[in-house]
Amino acid sequence: MRIFRPGSRITRFGSRLTPVRIAVLYATFGLVLLVVSDVVFPWLVADPQLLRELQAVKGAIEVLASAALVYGLVASAQRELHVKERALDGAPVGVTLADPDREDEPLVYVNEGFERITGYSASQSYGRNCRFLQGEHTDPETVARLREGIDAREPVSVELRNYRADGTPFWNRVTVTPIRDDDGDVQALLGIQRDVSERREREQRLSVLNRVLRHNLRNRLNVVLAHTTRLEEPDADREVEARAIRESTEDLLRFTERVQEFDAAIVSEEDTTRPVDVVALLSETAEALRADRPATDVTVRGADAAWVDAHVTLDAAMRELLALVGGAERARCTVDVTVEDASAVVEVRDHGGRLSPSDLRVAARDAETSLEHLQGIELWLVRWAVEKSGGEFAVGPDADPAVVRLRLPRADDGEAEPVDDAGVDQGDTSTDVDPGADR
């Protein structure tokens, strides 16, 4: 609690004081009182009783003057600390201080920005190493680089997946800088945390879009060009080539529609969700697949209803997922829906080998490279729709059968609304699920 008013006279006076000035003032004042008490008073006052009373008054004045000087110095320091704390709390980043001399380097200060980003209060953070933000899917190699810099007492910056107090993941750009005194000894470890989740997601999505446009679109156009070239040959079967061109063009149109959905997910700033019965959505999609391909075996099992908070892209993404796994002739997949206390879990198992283990690993890693990338965009659409819904995306590339597992936050049943088939009614960790759990 502040015991002074910022801008008061005593504060302004204290702001001009330094420890050296305090010492000089106190020594000068004490010397003057000593001369007055031991030289001037005895020379002017002959009465011993009166002299003792005057010296007692001098002592009281000295005590009061000392208290005023100390108060001025403390008020000045308190004012500076208050201004700095207000500045730190207003910063849009998390700021922490850790004690390098105590075991496990516990936090001794966190600002309000840290509390906003992580969801952990100051009382929950003090006395703990900042690793409590790490979780199941935090990259150990990135953590090792961070630890290496801290142990070497050198500035270090990394980006890693951390978890808020409510368990939701986020990308955290962490910078740790040692604070040294005049002798070069480390007095504290200054940590800066920035939530860079949106930038990471946007960069990753733009990278995928770039690959899709360069690779997949070019391949499809090459197919059309090849058939067109053969069509120009004298002995060409014009009906066969024309049909191939039409099929390739229709395939290209379907592909561009998916790219448009994908692009909308990238540029969309709309993060609102609405209640959707995911069981009804999956059942309708499975029925449509069976109607189109009678030999296809797509089964939805488990809960009769599961209302979830779904982003507007989830509807199209779930249809893309079932079409990918169960859309081929004689394809077979099972979809299990389980309702838990706070979430609904959707597990799509591929019994027909439509899901490539390499594709699943890329989707789980949340990044593509020039050598490792998905053949399509369906899994990306699913992942981003789930993440925008505040859920989790996980895969089991080594499970038998391969599985895609989605965890979506439950909606309030009282607010649930029917899914409108005429429109689109309808976020983080990604990892490999336990293969043994899917047999």
PDB file of N, CA and C in Angstrom, residues 365-411:
ATOM      1  N   ARG A 365       3.343 -32.874 -36.634  1.00  0.00           N
ATOM      2  CA  ARG A 365       4.496 -32.022 -36.371  1.00  0.00           C
ATOM      3  C   ARG A 365       4.175 -30.549 -36.566  1.00  0.00           C
ATOM      4  N   ASP A 366       3.039 -30.265 -37.213  1.00  0.00           N
ATOM      5  CA  ASP A 366       2.592 -28.886 -37.408  1.00  0.00           C
ATOM      6  C   ASP A 366       3.536 -28.093 -38.306  1.00  0.00           C
ATOM      7  N   ALA A 367       4.195 -28.766 -39.235  1.00  0.00           N
ATOM      8  CA  ALA A 367       5.102 -28.058 -40.136  1.00  0.00           C
ATOM      9  C   ALA A 367       5.391 -28.925 -41.345  1.00  0.00           C
ATOM     10  N   GLU A 368       5.546 -28.274 -42.489  1.00  0.00           N
ATOM     11  CA  GLU A 368       5.947 -28.958 -43.702  1.00  0.00           C
ATOM     12  C   GLU A 368       7.351 -28.530 -44.101  1.00  0.00           C
ATOM     13  N   THR A 369       8.026 -29.377 -44.845  1.00  0.00           N
ATOM     14  CA  THR A 369       9.314 -29.031 -45.435  1.00  0.00           C
ATOM     15  C   THR A 369       9.231 -29.338 -46.926  1.00  0.00           C
ATOM     16  N   SER A 370      10.296 -28.965 -47.660  1.00  0.00           N
ATOM     17  CA  SER A 370      10.304 -29.242 -49.092  1.00  0.00           C
ATOM     18  C   SER A 370      10.301 -30.734 -49.376  1.00  0.00           C
ATOM     19  N   LEU A 371      10.783 -31.538 -48.422  1.00  0.00           N
ATOM     20  CA  LEU A 371      10.847 -32.984 -48.612  1.00  0.00           C
ATOM     21  C   LEU A 371       9.680 -33.718 -47.969  1.00  0.00           C
ATOM     22  N   GLU A 372       9.109 -33.144 -46.949  1.00  0.00           N
ATOM     23  CA  GLU A 372       8.016 -33.795 -46.233  1.00  0.00           C
ATOM     24  C   GLU A 372       6.814 -32.864 -46.196  1.00  0.00           C
ATOM     25  N   HIS A 373       5.771 -33.221 -46.942  1.00  0.00           N
ATOM     26  CA  HIS A 373       4.546 -32.439 -46.936  1.00  0.00           C
ATOM     27  C   HIS A 373       3.377 -33.351 -47.282  1.00  0.00           C
ATOM     28  N   LEU A 374       2.187 -32.889 -46.952  1.00  0.00           N
ATOM     29  CA  LEU A 374       0.986 -33.680 -47.214  1.00  0.00           C
ATOM     30  C   LEU A 374       0.682 -33.702 -48.699  1.00  0.00           C
ATOM     31  N   GLN A 375       0.041 -34.781 -49.142  1.00  0.00           N
ATOM     32  CA  GLN A 375      -0.366 -34.873 -50.532  1.00  0.00           C
ATOM     33  C   GLN A 375      -1.593 -34.006 -50.806  1.00  0.00           C
ATOM     34  N   GLY A 376      -2.410 -33.807 -49.798  1.00  0.00           N
ATOM     35  CA  GLY A 376      -3.604 -32.969 -49.941  1.00  0.00           C
ATOM     36  C   GLY A 376      -3.638 -31.932 -48.844  1.00  0.00           C
ATOM     37  N   ILE A 377      -4.810 -31.347 -48.652  1.00  0.00           N
ATOM     38  CA  ILE A 377      -4.950 -30.322 -47.621  1.00  0.00           C
ATOM     39  C   ILE A 377      -6.010 -30.689 -46.589  1.00  0.00           C
ATOM     40  N   GLU A 378      -6.592 -31.880 -46.726  1.00  0.00           N
ATOM     41  CA  GLU A 378      -7.704 -32.238 -45.844  1.00  0.00           C
ATOM     42  C   GLU A 378      -7.298 -32.251 -44.369  1.00  0.00           C
ATOM     43  N   LEU A 379      -6.168 -32.877 -44.066  1.00  0.00           N
ATOM     44  CA  LEU A 379      -5.750 -32.959 -42.663  1.00  0.00           C
ATOM     45  C   LEU A 379      -5.452 -31.574 -42.088  1.00  0.00           C
ATOM     46  N   TRP A 380      -4.894 -30.693 -42.922  1.00  0.00           N
ATOM     47  CA  TRP A 380      -4.659 -29.325 -42.430  1.00  0.00           C
ATOM     48  C   TRP A 380      -5.974 -28.635 -42.129  1.00  0.00           C
ATOM     49  N   LEU A 381      -6.948 -28.777 -43.016  1.00  0.00           N
ATOM     50  CA  LEU A 381      -8.250 -28.154 -42.767  1.00  0.00           C
ATOM     51  C   LEU A 381      -8.845 -28.638 -41.454  1.00  0.00           C
ATOM     52  N   VAL A 382      -8.728 -29.939 -41.208  1.00  0.00           N
ATOM     53  CA  VAL A 382      -9.277 -30.505 -39.968  1.00  0.00           C
ATOM     54  C   VAL A 382      -8.527 -29.946 -38.768  1.00  0.00           C
ATOM     55  N   ARG A 383      -7.227 -29.962 -38.843  1.00  0.00           N
ATOM     56  CA  ARG A 383      -6.438 -29.496 -37.707  1.00  0.00           C
ATOM     57  C   ARG A 383      -6.766 -28.051 -37.353  1.00  0.00           C
ATOM     58  N   TRP A 384      -6.787 -27.176 -38.361  1.00  0.00           N
ATOM     59  CA  TRP A 384      -7.011 -25.763 -38.083  1.00  0.00           C
ATOM     60  C   TRP A 384      -8.437 -25.489 -37.631  1.00  0.00           C
ATOM     61  N   ALA A 385      -9.393 -26.209 -38.169  1.00  0.00           N
ATOM     62  CA  ALA A 385     -10.772 -26.032 -37.709  1.00  0.00           C
ATOM     63  C   ALA A 385     -10.915 -26.440 -36.247  1.00  0.00           C
ATOM     64  N   VAL A 386     -10.272 -27.542 -35.869  1.00  0.00           N
ATOM     65  CA  VAL A 386     -10.320 -27.998 -34.477  1.00  0.00           C
ATOM     66  C   VAL A 386      -9.623 -26.993 -33.560  1.00  0.00           C
ATOM     67  N   GLU A 387      -8.477 -26.485 -33.989  1.00  0.00           N
ATOM     68  CA  GLU A 387      -7.757 -25.533 -33.149  1.00  0.00           C
ATOM     69  C   GLU A 387      -8.523 -24.227 -33.014  1.00  0.00           C
ATOM     70  N   LYS A 388      -9.150 -23.770 -34.111  1.00  0.00           N
ATOM     71  CA  LYS A 388      -9.963 -22.556 -34.024  1.00  0.00           C
ATOM     72  C   LYS A 388     -11.182 -22.765 -33.120  1.00  0.00           C
ATOM     73  N   SER A 389     -11.585 -24.011 -32.953  1.00  0.00           N
ATOM     74  CA  SER A 389     -12.691 -24.328 -32.038  1.00  0.00           C
ATOM     75  C   SER A 389     -12.213 -24.457 -30.598  1.00  0.00           C
ATOM     76  N   GLY A 390     -10.912 -24.283 -30.374  1.00  0.00           N
ATOM     77  CA  GLY A 390     -10.370 -24.419 -29.031  1.00  0.00           C
ATOM     78  C   GLY A 390     -10.106 -25.853 -28.638  1.00  0.00           C
ATOM     79  N   GLY A 391     -10.005 -26.740 -29.631  1.00  0.00           N
ATOM     80  CA  GLY A 391      -9.787 -28.152 -29.342  1.00  0.00           C
ATOM     81  C   GLY A 391      -8.373 -28.603 -29.606  1.00  0.00           C
ATOM     82  N   GLU A 392      -8.172 -29.915 -29.614  1.00  0.00           N
ATOM     83  CA  GLU A 392      -6.860 -30.512 -29.803  1.00  0.00           C
ATOM     84  C   GLU A 392      -6.913 -31.536 -30.936  1.00  0.00           C
ATOM     85  N   PHE A 393      -5.840 -31.580 -31.703  1.00  0.00           N
ATOM     86  CA  PHE A 393      -5.712 -32.486 -32.846  1.00  0.00           C
ATOM     87  C   PHE A 393      -4.574 -33.453 -32.561  1.00  0.00           C
ATOM     88  N   ALA A 394      -4.820 -34.743 -32.680  1.00  0.00           N
ATOM     89  CA  ALA A 394      -3.780 -35.740 -32.450  1.00  0.00           C
ATOM     90  C   ALA A 394      -3.933 -36.858 -33.465  1.00  0.00           C
ATOM     91  N   VAL A 395      -2.841 -37.559 -33.728  1.00  0.00           N
ATOM     92  CA  VAL A 395      -2.866 -38.641 -34.705  1.00  0.00           C
ATOM     93  C   VAL A 395      -2.119 -39.842 -34.148  1.00  0.00           C
ATOM     94  N   GLY A 396      -2.408 -41.016 -34.734  1.00  0.00           N
ATOM     95  CA  GLY A 396      -1.693 -42.238 -34.401  1.00  0.00           C
ATOM     96  C   GLY A 396      -1.218 -42.910 -35.674  1.00  0.00           C
ATOM     97  N   PRO A 397      -0.104 -42.435 -36.260  1.00  0.00           N
ATOM     98  CA  PRO A 397       0.364 -43.003 -37.527  1.00  0.00           C
ATOM     99  C   PRO A 397       0.808 -44.448 -37.419  1.00  0.00           C
ATOM    100  N   ASP A 398       1.223 -44.878 -36.240  1.00  0.00           N
ATOM    101  CA  ASP A 398       1.712 -46.246 -36.057  1.00  0.00           C
ATOM    102  C   ASP A 398       0.665 -47.166 -35.450  1.00  0.00           C
ATOM    103  N   ALA A 399      -0.523 -46.609 -35.192  1.00  0.00           N
ATOM    104  CA  ALA A 399      -1.592 -47.442 -34.636  1.00  0.00           C
ATOM    105  C   ALA A 399      -2.140 -48.373 -35.716  1.00  0.00           C
ATOM    106  N   ASP A 400      -2.795 -49.420 -35.296  1.00  0.00           N
ATOM    107  CA  ASP A 400      -3.399 -50.369 -36.232  1.00  0.00           C
ATOM    108  C   ASP A 400      -4.876 -50.542 -35.854  1.00  0.00           C
ATOM    109  N   PRO A 401      -5.800 -49.886 -36.562  1.00  0.00           N
ATOM    110  CA  PRO A 401      -5.575 -49.033 -37.739  1.00  0.00           C
ATOM    111  C   PRO A 401      -5.140 -47.614 -37.360  1.00  0.00           C
ATOM    112  N   ALA A 402      -4.648 -46.861 -38.378  1.00  0.00           N
ATOM    113  CA  ALA A 402      -4.269 -45.466 -38.143  1.00  0.00           C
ATOM    114  C   ALA A 402      -5.477 -44.683 -37.664  1.00  0.00           C
ATOM    115  N   VAL A 403      -5.226 -43.710 -36.799  1.00  0.00           N
ATOM    116  CA  VAL A 403      -6.329 -42.997 -36.179  1.00  0.00           C
ATOM    117  C   VAL A 403      -6.051 -41.495 -36.155  1.00  0.00           C
ATOM    118  N   VAL A 404      -7.109 -40.721 -36.340  1.00  0.00           N
ATOM    119  CA  VAL A 404      -7.096 -39.272 -36.133  1.00  0.00           C
ATOM    120  C   VAL A 404      -8.009 -38.998 -34.951  1.00  0.00           C
ATOM    121  N   ARG A 405      -7.475 -38.342 -33.934  1.00  0.00           N
ATOM    122  CA  ARG A 405      -8.249 -38.110 -32.704  1.00  0.00           C
ATOM    123  C   ARG A 405      -8.434 -36.613 -32.493  1.00  0.00           C
ATOM    124  N   LEU A 406      -9.681 -36.212 -32.354  1.00  0.00           N
ATOM    125  CA  LEU A 406     -10.038 -34.810 -32.184  1.00  0.00           C
ATOM    126  C   LEU A 406     -10.724 -34.631 -30.835  1.00  0.00           C
ATOM    127  N   ARG A 407     -10.272 -33.655 -30.087  1.00  0.00           N
ATOM    128  CA  ARG A 407     -10.908 -33.331 -28.797  1.00  0.00           C
ATOM    129  C   ARG A 407     -11.479 -31.923 -28.909  1.00  0.00           C
ATOM    130  N   LEU A 408     -12.792 -31.810 -28.755  1.00  0.00           N
ATOM    131  CA  LEU A 408     -13.489 -30.540 -28.923  1.00  0.00           C
ATOM    132  C   LEU A 408     -14.173 -30.135 -27.627  1.00  0.00           C
ATOM    133  N   PRO A 409     -14.163 -28.847 -27.283  1.00  0.00           N
ATOM    134  CA  PRO A 409     -14.822 -28.399 -26.046  1.00  0.00           C
ATOM    135  C   PRO A 409     -16.325 -28.550 -26.131  1.00  0.00           C
ATOM    136  N   ARG A 410     -16.922 -29.037 -25.074  1.00  0.00           N
ATOM    137  CA  ARG A 410     -18.367 -29.226 -25.050  1.00  0.00           C
ATOM    138  C   ARG A 410     -19.086 -27.889 -24.975  1.00  0.00           C
ATOM    139  N   ALA A 411     -20.243 -27.841 -25.614  1.00  0.00           N
ATOM    140  CA  ALA A 411     -21.102 -26.665 -25.546  1.00  0.00           C
ATOM    141  C   ALA A 411     -22.151 -26.878 -24.470  1.00  0.00           C
TER     142      ALA A 411
END
